[in-house]
Amino acid sequence: MNKVLLGIDLIDNHLDLFEGKRVGLITNPTGINSNYESTIDILHKKTNLVSLYSPEHGVRGDIQAGVKMDSYIDEATNVMVHSLYGSNKRPSKELMDEIDIMCIDIQDAGSRFYTFIYTMAYAMMSCKEFDKEFVVFDRPNPTDCATVEGNILDLNYRSFIGYYPIVQRHGMTIGEIAKLFNEEYGIGCKLHIIKMENYKREMYYEDTKLLWVMPSPNFPTPNTSVVYNATCIFEGTNVAEGRGTTAPFEYCGAPYINPYEYSKALNDLGLKGVYFRPLYFTPTFSKYTNERCGGVQVHVTNRKLFKAVKVGWAMLDVVRKMYPNDFKVNPPYKEGMNTMLELNTGCGYIKSGIYTLEEQFAIIDKDTEEFKKIRSKYLLY
């Protein structure tokens, strides 16, 4: 099998795009080529790189989830870094006046929840508004690009973890997502996608033979992205999603959960491609810091059969029924806002619990097929 070549590996074939232009770059530590060279350094050497833009976690990946930051100078290049996380998600006229073309090279996680694709969308909107070009250096979807699953986001629950009506496991590369956002949802910027070579839709990240760099501090391995679309919804509840452990999003639990009873109830559902192993764990930060939690580790036994969104909704359904006096949906950050559970699930019916698990699965099946039809117009591989 030929080595997968990333978009940034092929920059020499596209230098005419950048000639005579002031270049801005959205990136983080995942922005490297297949020879481990930083995209920051590559563009600094080959183009007139004048600005860097940081999504959540910073361009060097040293900032924990949710932490806001100010502009600063990147020591390695002496280029100014501007934050695109917090109150300044959409690049301002002042920032856009500094550049002629904006690029993004960042490893996405293959999930509707993940904020990087919305950082990209906001940047594309600014490029449209201020007549700038936008370039995506394409990268693999770590969960594969053949599998699609989830419910379509209800725009009543739109947020920075779900801005467009897509499903959780969208099965698209970041370049394809950019094309979808630009054409289907009407951004309409001058978009250029530098495609990969030798990439196949069926590839999981390990199949690409590329170096895995954590896209954020709680994404230690490619396997994290496989389970992320299942367990991320627990962020909006009083069940810990494994942050503060060595296996974030693989561990789920709480002090009130009996791991043996919970794992048996889940395994008895007969969900394919997964085994729920009972365990205890003690987070070192985030929910239940230094408290012993009972719960499960989500072991994916067959990736082709594993349905992440259904697994997550089943886990939530079971824990709510088993521990009705203990399980809680976390309140919204501000009064009158939607809860995090509603934002993560992109709907109100999971929080309210009005549907049986079978009815929830039927919604996933219906929405998945509907989104596949929309998505099919924008596939590049």
Tab-separated table of C-alpha atoms in Angstrom:
chain	number	residue	atom	x	y	z
A	1	MET	CA	0.000	0.000	0.000
A	2	ASN	CA	1.354	3.430	-0.932
A	3	LYS	CA	1.935	5.866	1.888
A	4	VAL	CA	-0.845	8.369	2.502
A	5	LEU	CA	0.282	11.849	1.534
A	6	LEU	CA	-1.374	14.658	3.454
A	7	GLY	CA	-2.499	17.920	1.935
A	8	ILE	CA	0.488	19.698	3.465
A	9	ASP	CA	2.829	17.093	1.911
A	10	LEU	CA	1.704	18.348	-1.495
A	11	ILE	CA	2.141	22.074	-0.924
A	12	ASP	CA	4.861	22.377	-3.561
A	13	ASN	CA	2.249	21.533	-6.192
A	14	HIS	CA	0.113	24.476	-5.046
A	15	LEU	CA	2.577	27.280	-4.285
A	16	ASP	CA	0.928	29.436	-6.954
A	17	LEU	CA	-2.030	29.776	-4.557
A	18	PHE	CA	0.182	31.605	-2.076
A	19	GLU	CA	2.408	33.641	-4.371
A	20	GLY	CA	2.471	37.322	-3.453
A	21	LYS	CA	-0.072	36.835	-0.654
A	22	ARG	CA	0.016	37.402	3.077
A	23	VAL	CA	-0.815	34.053	4.669
A	24	GLY	CA	-2.643	33.219	7.886
A	25	LEU	CA	-2.743	29.700	9.361
A	26	ILE	CA	-5.123	27.978	11.781
A	27	THR	CA	-3.274	25.050	13.321
A	28	ASN	CA	-2.116	23.221	16.427
A	29	PRO	CA	0.520	20.511	17.113
A	30	THR	CA	-1.297	18.090	14.770
A	31	GLY	CA	-0.359	20.333	11.856
A	32	ILE	CA	2.666	18.392	10.647
A	33	ASN	CA	3.526	16.717	7.372
A	34	SER	CA	4.285	12.990	7.054
A	35	ASN	CA	7.968	13.732	7.752
A	36	TYR	CA	6.981	15.309	11.099
A	37	GLU	CA	7.742	18.882	10.026
A	38	SER	CA	5.443	21.533	11.470
A	39	THR	CA	3.077	23.195	9.018
A	40	ILE	CA	3.921	26.470	10.762
A	41	ASP	CA	7.586	26.016	9.825
A	42	ILE	CA	6.750	24.822	6.295
A	43	LEU	CA	4.581	27.859	5.541
A	44	HIS	CA	7.065	30.160	7.279
A	45	LYS	CA	9.731	28.875	4.884
A	46	LYS	CA	7.696	28.634	1.651
A	47	THR	CA	5.174	31.489	1.940
A	48	ASN	CA	4.751	34.893	3.531
A	49	LEU	CA	3.253	33.627	6.800
A	50	VAL	CA	2.152	36.671	8.798
A	51	SER	CA	-0.433	35.372	11.314
A	52	LEU	CA	-1.264	32.245	13.283
A	53	TYR	CA	-4.697	31.462	14.682
A	54	SER	CA	-5.297	29.185	17.615
A	55	PRO	CA	-8.389	27.035	18.177
A	56	GLU	CA	-9.231	25.498	21.549
A	57	HIS	CA	-6.058	24.139	23.267
A	58	GLY	CA	-3.593	26.547	21.573
A	59	VAL	CA	-1.223	26.253	18.587
A	60	ARG	CA	1.212	24.272	20.721
A	61	GLY	CA	-1.510	22.199	22.444
A	62	ASP	CA	-0.629	23.331	25.942
A	63	ILE	CA	-4.045	24.614	27.036
A	64	GLN	CA	-6.755	22.469	28.644
A	65	ALA	CA	-10.339	22.253	27.365
A	66	GLY	CA	-12.382	25.420	27.827
A	67	VAL	CA	-9.471	27.686	28.826
A	68	LYS	CA	-9.480	31.129	27.153
A	69	MET	CA	-6.273	32.936	26.117
A	70	ASP	CA	-5.039	36.240	24.715
A	71	SER	CA	-2.908	36.953	21.633
A	72	TYR	CA	0.804	36.248	21.976
A	73	ILE	CA	3.999	35.871	19.909
A	74	ASP	CA	4.998	32.372	18.770
A	75	GLU	CA	8.603	32.109	19.957
A	76	ALA	CA	9.761	29.790	17.173
A	77	THR	CA	8.668	32.035	14.275
A	78	ASN	CA	8.092	35.449	15.868
A	79	VAL	CA	4.625	35.392	14.266
A	80	MET	CA	1.632	36.718	16.204
A	81	VAL	CA	-0.866	34.102	17.453
A	82	HIS	CA	-4.515	35.142	17.735
A	83	SER	CA	-7.080	33.082	19.641
A	84	LEU	CA	-10.162	31.825	17.795
A	85	TYR	CA	-11.623	30.308	20.959
A	86	GLY	CA	-13.680	32.072	23.599
A	87	SER	CA	-15.316	35.393	22.741
A	88	ASN	CA	-13.422	35.857	19.435
A	89	LYS	CA	-14.426	32.714	17.533
A	90	ARG	CA	-15.001	34.601	14.284
A	91	PRO	CA	-11.959	36.488	12.936
A	92	SER	CA	-12.544	40.239	13.011
A	93	LYS	CA	-12.034	42.753	10.206
A	94	GLU	CA	-8.819	43.851	11.923
A	95	LEU	CA	-7.434	40.299	11.798
A	96	MET	CA	-8.605	39.728	8.240
A	97	ASP	CA	-7.029	43.007	7.051
A	98	GLU	CA	-3.619	41.501	7.904
A	99	ILE	CA	-3.923	38.644	5.392
A	100	ASP	CA	-4.941	37.756	1.847
A	101	ILE	CA	-5.403	34.024	2.289
A	102	MET	CA	-6.246	31.900	5.338
A	103	CYS	CA	-5.317	28.220	5.702
A	104	ILE	CA	-6.171	25.448	8.093
A	105	ASP	CA	-4.124	22.353	8.842
A	106	ILE	CA	-5.446	20.543	11.861
A	107	GLN	CA	-6.385	16.997	12.817
A	108	ASP	CA	-10.137	16.714	13.253
A	109	ALA	CA	-11.699	14.007	15.439
A	110	GLY	CA	-14.492	12.979	13.079
A	111	SER	CA	-17.286	14.178	15.351
A	112	ARG	CA	-20.031	16.802	15.328
A	113	PHE	CA	-19.045	17.682	18.892
A	114	TYR	CA	-15.468	18.626	18.077
A	115	THR	CA	-14.947	22.391	17.954
A	116	PHE	CA	-12.222	22.584	15.290
A	117	ILE	CA	-14.667	22.267	12.385
A	118	TYR	CA	-16.638	25.246	13.711
A	119	THR	CA	-13.468	27.293	14.167
A	120	MET	CA	-12.958	26.528	10.475
A	121	ALA	CA	-16.558	27.465	9.593
A	122	TYR	CA	-16.317	30.842	11.343
A	123	ALA	CA	-13.015	31.556	9.569
A	124	MET	CA	-14.653	30.682	6.240
A	125	MET	CA	-17.483	33.120	7.034
A	126	SER	CA	-14.958	35.888	7.650
A	127	CYS	CA	-13.170	35.027	4.403
A	128	LYS	CA	-16.487	35.390	2.589
A	129	GLU	CA	-17.305	38.676	4.324
A	130	PHE	CA	-13.906	40.273	3.692
A	131	ASP	CA	-13.195	38.699	0.288
A	132	LYS	CA	-10.277	36.459	1.298
A	133	GLU	CA	-9.393	32.971	0.073
A	134	PHE	CA	-9.535	29.895	2.302
A	135	VAL	CA	-7.345	26.789	1.953
A	136	VAL	CA	-7.820	23.421	3.655
A	137	PHE	CA	-4.833	21.092	3.837
A	138	ASP	CA	-6.831	17.868	4.038
A	139	ARG	CA	-6.270	15.139	6.634
A	140	PRO	CA	-7.775	11.729	7.463
A	141	ASN	CA	-10.843	11.253	9.596
A	142	PRO	CA	-9.448	9.021	12.382
A	143	THR	CA	-12.711	7.065	12.741
A	144	ASP	CA	-12.820	6.169	9.033
A	145	CYS	CA	-14.809	7.962	6.335
A	146	ALA	CA	-17.023	5.072	5.336
A	147	THR	CA	-19.190	4.885	8.465
A	148	VAL	CA	-21.929	7.426	9.147
A	149	GLU	CA	-24.159	7.444	12.220
A	150	GLY	CA	-26.210	9.762	14.394
A	151	ASN	CA	-29.151	12.092	14.664
A	152	ILE	CA	-29.291	15.331	12.695
A	153	LEU	CA	-28.778	18.398	14.877
A	154	ASP	CA	-31.937	20.397	15.591
A	155	LEU	CA	-30.927	24.046	15.056
A	156	ASN	CA	-32.815	24.982	18.228
A	157	TYR	CA	-29.784	23.413	19.942
A	158	ARG	CA	-27.119	25.077	17.804
A	159	SER	CA	-23.823	25.845	19.563
A	160	PHE	CA	-20.049	25.720	19.142
A	161	ILE	CA	-20.231	21.930	19.617
A	162	GLY	CA	-22.881	21.581	16.909
A	163	TYR	CA	-23.531	24.429	14.503
A	164	TYR	CA	-24.912	22.796	11.348
A	165	PRO	CA	-27.540	20.028	10.889
A	166	ILE	CA	-25.123	17.121	10.599
A	167	VAL	CA	-24.858	13.824	12.491
A	168	GLN	CA	-22.309	12.979	15.169
A	169	ARG	CA	-20.227	10.536	13.136
A	170	HIS	CA	-20.260	12.346	9.812
A	171	GLY	CA	-17.738	10.153	7.981
A	172	MET	CA	-16.018	13.054	6.214
A	173	THR	CA	-12.532	14.515	6.078
A	174	ILE	CA	-12.067	18.099	7.221
A	175	GLY	CA	-11.795	19.133	3.565
A	176	GLU	CA	-15.083	17.447	2.746
A	177	ILE	CA	-16.733	19.066	5.760
A	178	ALA	CA	-15.467	22.452	4.534
A	179	LYS	CA	-17.039	21.781	1.115
A	180	LEU	CA	-20.324	20.746	2.785
A	181	PHE	CA	-20.414	23.860	4.963
A	182	ASN	CA	-19.465	26.113	2.080
A	183	GLU	CA	-22.006	24.835	-0.455
A	184	GLU	CA	-24.817	23.075	1.427
A	185	TYR	CA	-25.067	25.613	4.222
A	186	GLY	CA	-24.284	28.690	2.173
A	187	ILE	CA	-21.005	30.122	3.472
A	188	GLY	CA	-19.889	30.705	-0.116
A	189	CYS	CA	-16.227	31.651	0.407
A	190	LYS	CA	-13.417	31.167	-2.145
A	191	LEU	CA	-12.500	27.660	-1.018
A	192	HIS	CA	-9.481	25.597	-2.084
A	193	ILE	CA	-8.990	22.041	-0.795
A	194	ILE	CA	-5.555	20.471	-1.152
A	195	LYS	CA	-6.483	16.805	-1.248
A	196	MET	CA	-4.546	13.856	0.121
A	197	GLU	CA	-3.118	11.130	-2.088
A	198	ASN	CA	-3.448	7.360	-1.506
A	199	TYR	CA	-6.182	7.855	1.096
A	200	LYS	CA	-9.091	5.383	1.187
A	201	ARG	CA	-12.415	6.061	2.898
A	202	GLU	CA	-12.282	2.762	4.803
A	203	MET	CA	-9.022	3.679	6.564
A	204	TYR	CA	-8.913	4.141	10.301
A	205	TYR	CA	-6.056	6.338	11.442
A	206	GLU	CA	-3.705	3.425	12.130
A	207	ASP	CA	-4.173	2.255	8.526
A	208	THR	CA	-2.634	5.482	7.182
A	209	LYS	CA	0.744	4.738	8.852
A	210	LEU	CA	0.902	8.421	9.830
A	211	LEU	CA	2.176	9.635	13.186
A	212	TRP	CA	-0.650	10.230	15.679
A	213	VAL	CA	-0.434	13.580	17.432
A	214	MET	CA	-3.068	14.280	20.069
A	215	PRO	CA	-5.500	16.884	18.690
A	216	SER	CA	-6.351	17.858	22.266
A	217	PRO	CA	-5.118	16.846	25.746
A	218	ASN	CA	-7.862	14.232	26.237
A	219	PHE	CA	-7.305	12.444	22.909
A	220	PRO	CA	-4.297	10.243	23.683
A	221	THR	CA	-4.799	7.591	20.983
A	222	PRO	CA	-6.682	7.115	17.697
A	223	ASN	CA	-8.974	4.724	19.566
A	224	THR	CA	-10.210	7.679	21.619
A	225	SER	CA	-11.919	9.017	18.504
A	226	VAL	CA	-13.719	5.693	17.992
A	227	VAL	CA	-15.431	5.859	21.404
A	228	TYR	CA	-15.723	9.664	21.574
A	229	ASN	CA	-19.002	9.781	19.640
A	230	ALA	CA	-20.441	7.373	22.215
A	231	THR	CA	-19.402	8.800	25.554
A	232	CYS	CA	-18.908	12.531	24.976
A	233	ILE	CA	-22.604	13.069	25.777
A	234	PHE	CA	-21.835	12.301	29.440
A	235	GLU	CA	-20.132	15.722	29.632
A	236	GLY	CA	-23.623	17.094	30.224
A	237	THR	CA	-24.402	14.774	33.150
A	238	ASN	CA	-23.064	13.806	36.558
A	239	VAL	CA	-21.431	10.709	35.039
A	240	ALA	CA	-17.690	11.136	34.490
A	241	GLU	CA	-16.569	10.615	30.893
A	242	GLY	CA	-13.060	9.570	31.857
A	243	ARG	CA	-11.271	12.905	31.828
A	244	GLY	CA	-8.533	12.815	34.418
A	245	THR	CA	-7.749	9.145	33.698
A	246	THR	CA	-5.399	7.402	31.283
A	247	ALA	CA	-8.363	6.405	29.090
A	248	PRO	CA	-10.618	9.451	28.587
A	249	PHE	CA	-13.914	8.633	26.869
A	250	GLU	CA	-13.203	4.900	27.245
A	251	TYR	CA	-13.950	5.027	30.991
A	252	CYS	CA	-17.386	6.154	32.167
A	253	GLY	CA	-18.751	6.095	35.680
A	254	ALA	CA	-19.695	7.806	38.927
A	255	PRO	CA	-19.397	7.118	42.666
A	256	TYR	CA	-23.019	5.922	42.793
A	257	ILE	CA	-22.643	3.282	40.036
A	258	ASN	CA	-22.103	-0.404	40.791
A	259	PRO	CA	-19.781	-1.411	37.933
A	260	TYR	CA	-20.843	-5.074	37.902
A	261	GLU	CA	-24.559	-4.315	37.741
A	262	TYR	CA	-24.070	-1.562	35.143
A	263	SER	CA	-21.788	-3.626	32.887
A	264	LYS	CA	-24.141	-6.625	33.034
A	265	ALA	CA	-27.141	-4.475	32.083
A	266	LEU	CA	-25.235	-3.032	29.133
A	267	ASN	CA	-23.805	-6.327	27.916
A	268	ASP	CA	-27.287	-7.873	28.168
A	269	LEU	CA	-28.452	-5.430	25.472
A	270	GLY	CA	-26.439	-7.421	22.934
A	271	LEU	CA	-24.991	-4.372	21.185
A	272	LYS	CA	-22.597	-5.465	18.450
A	273	GLY	CA	-18.871	-4.800	18.387
A	274	VAL	CA	-18.537	-3.744	22.016
A	275	TYR	CA	-17.900	-5.203	25.466
A	276	PHE	CA	-18.497	-3.253	28.672
A	277	ARG	CA	-15.913	-4.251	31.271
A	278	PRO	CA	-16.670	-3.344	34.882
A	279	LEU	CA	-14.041	-1.246	36.613
A	280	TYR	CA	-13.295	1.338	39.267
A	281	PHE	CA	-11.322	4.485	38.487
A	282	THR	CA	-10.282	7.668	40.291
A	283	PRO	CA	-10.020	10.831	38.179
A	284	THR	CA	-7.095	13.139	38.935
A	285	PHE	CA	-8.987	16.173	37.577
A	286	SER	CA	-12.380	17.133	36.110
A	287	LYS	CA	-15.466	15.423	37.596
A	288	TYR	CA	-15.043	13.497	40.858
A	289	THR	CA	-11.406	14.470	41.345
A	290	ASN	CA	-9.789	11.971	43.746
A	291	GLU	CA	-13.110	10.141	44.228
A	292	ARG	CA	-13.504	6.461	43.405
A	293	CYS	CA	-15.990	5.915	40.593
A	294	GLY	CA	-17.645	2.694	39.543
A	295	GLY	CA	-18.356	2.247	35.893
A	296	VAL	CA	-17.257	0.551	32.688
A	297	GLN	CA	-14.534	0.631	30.117
A	298	VAL	CA	-15.952	0.636	26.596
A	299	HIS	CA	-13.956	-2.019	24.724
A	300	VAL	CA	-14.523	-1.915	20.959
A	301	THR	CA	-14.230	-5.542	19.870
A	302	ASN	CA	-15.180	-4.984	16.223
A	303	ARG	CA	-14.912	-1.495	14.755
A	304	LYS	CA	-16.995	-2.351	11.707
A	305	LEU	CA	-19.938	-3.432	13.858
A	306	PHE	CA	-19.549	-0.801	16.603
A	307	LYS	CA	-22.250	1.878	16.483
A	308	ALA	CA	-20.852	4.642	18.676
A	309	VAL	CA	-23.894	6.910	18.900
A	310	LYS	CA	-26.271	4.061	19.695
A	311	VAL	CA	-23.837	2.785	22.326
A	312	GLY	CA	-23.684	6.203	23.992
A	313	TRP	CA	-27.443	6.643	24.011
A	314	ALA	CA	-27.856	3.116	25.407
A	315	MET	CA	-25.322	3.795	28.183
A	316	LEU	CA	-27.209	6.959	29.131
A	317	ASP	CA	-30.599	5.219	28.975
A	318	VAL	CA	-29.438	2.376	31.223
A	319	VAL	CA	-27.743	4.510	33.883
A	320	ARG	CA	-30.785	6.789	34.082
A	321	LYS	CA	-33.105	3.805	34.638
A	322	MET	CA	-30.794	2.030	37.091
A	323	TYR	CA	-30.070	5.088	39.250
A	324	PRO	CA	-33.109	7.397	38.936
A	325	ASN	CA	-32.405	9.087	42.272
A	326	ASP	CA	-28.713	9.657	41.593
A	327	PHE	CA	-28.358	10.363	37.870
A	328	LYS	CA	-28.609	14.055	37.019
A	329	VAL	CA	-28.474	16.178	33.882
A	330	ASN	CA	-26.175	19.103	34.610
A	331	PRO	CA	-27.905	22.491	34.621
A	332	PRO	CA	-27.084	25.008	31.851
A	333	TYR	CA	-24.214	27.427	32.351
A	334	LYS	CA	-26.656	30.336	32.380
A	335	GLU	CA	-30.362	30.481	33.084
A	336	GLY	CA	-32.466	30.175	29.947
A	337	MET	CA	-29.753	28.404	27.961
A	338	ASN	CA	-29.843	24.815	26.731
A	339	THR	CA	-28.099	22.187	28.824
A	340	MET	CA	-24.821	20.635	27.695
A	341	LEU	CA	-26.642	17.318	27.216
A	342	GLU	CA	-29.061	18.971	24.792
A	343	LEU	CA	-26.183	20.613	22.912
A	344	ASN	CA	-24.216	17.364	22.687
A	345	THR	CA	-27.194	15.298	21.567
A	346	GLY	CA	-28.462	18.109	19.320
A	347	CYS	CA	-32.024	17.632	20.539
A	348	GLY	CA	-34.335	17.911	23.519
A	349	TYR	CA	-35.766	14.396	23.579
A	350	ILE	CA	-32.755	12.632	25.111
A	351	LYS	CA	-32.744	14.995	28.109
A	352	SER	CA	-36.496	14.631	28.551
A	353	GLY	CA	-36.356	10.843	28.151
A	354	ILE	CA	-39.610	10.665	26.211
A	355	TYR	CA	-38.574	7.836	23.853
A	356	THR	CA	-37.733	4.211	24.454
A	357	LEU	CA	-34.278	3.045	23.467
A	358	GLU	CA	-35.756	1.324	20.410
A	359	GLU	CA	-37.413	4.588	19.368
A	360	GLN	CA	-34.133	6.447	19.873
A	361	PHE	CA	-32.341	3.922	17.652
A	362	ALA	CA	-35.024	4.367	14.976
A	363	ILE	CA	-34.382	8.123	14.959
A	364	ILE	CA	-30.660	7.485	14.510
A	365	ASP	CA	-31.310	5.096	11.617
A	366	LYS	CA	-33.660	7.533	9.857
A	367	ASP	CA	-31.414	10.582	10.307
A	368	THR	CA	-28.312	8.653	9.274
A	369	GLU	CA	-29.864	7.736	5.924
A	370	GLU	CA	-31.063	11.310	5.401
A	371	PHE	CA	-27.623	12.767	6.106
A	372	LYS	CA	-25.894	10.216	3.863
A	373	LYS	CA	-27.834	11.629	0.915
A	374	ILE	CA	-26.744	15.197	1.716
A	375	ARG	CA	-23.143	14.162	2.375
A	376	SER	CA	-22.787	12.180	-0.857
A	377	LYS	CA	-22.525	15.371	-2.941
A	378	TYR	CA	-19.363	16.532	-1.180
A	379	LEU	CA	-17.135	13.444	-1.014
A	380	LEU	CA	-13.642	13.853	-2.473
A	381	TYR	CA	-12.307	10.297	-2.130
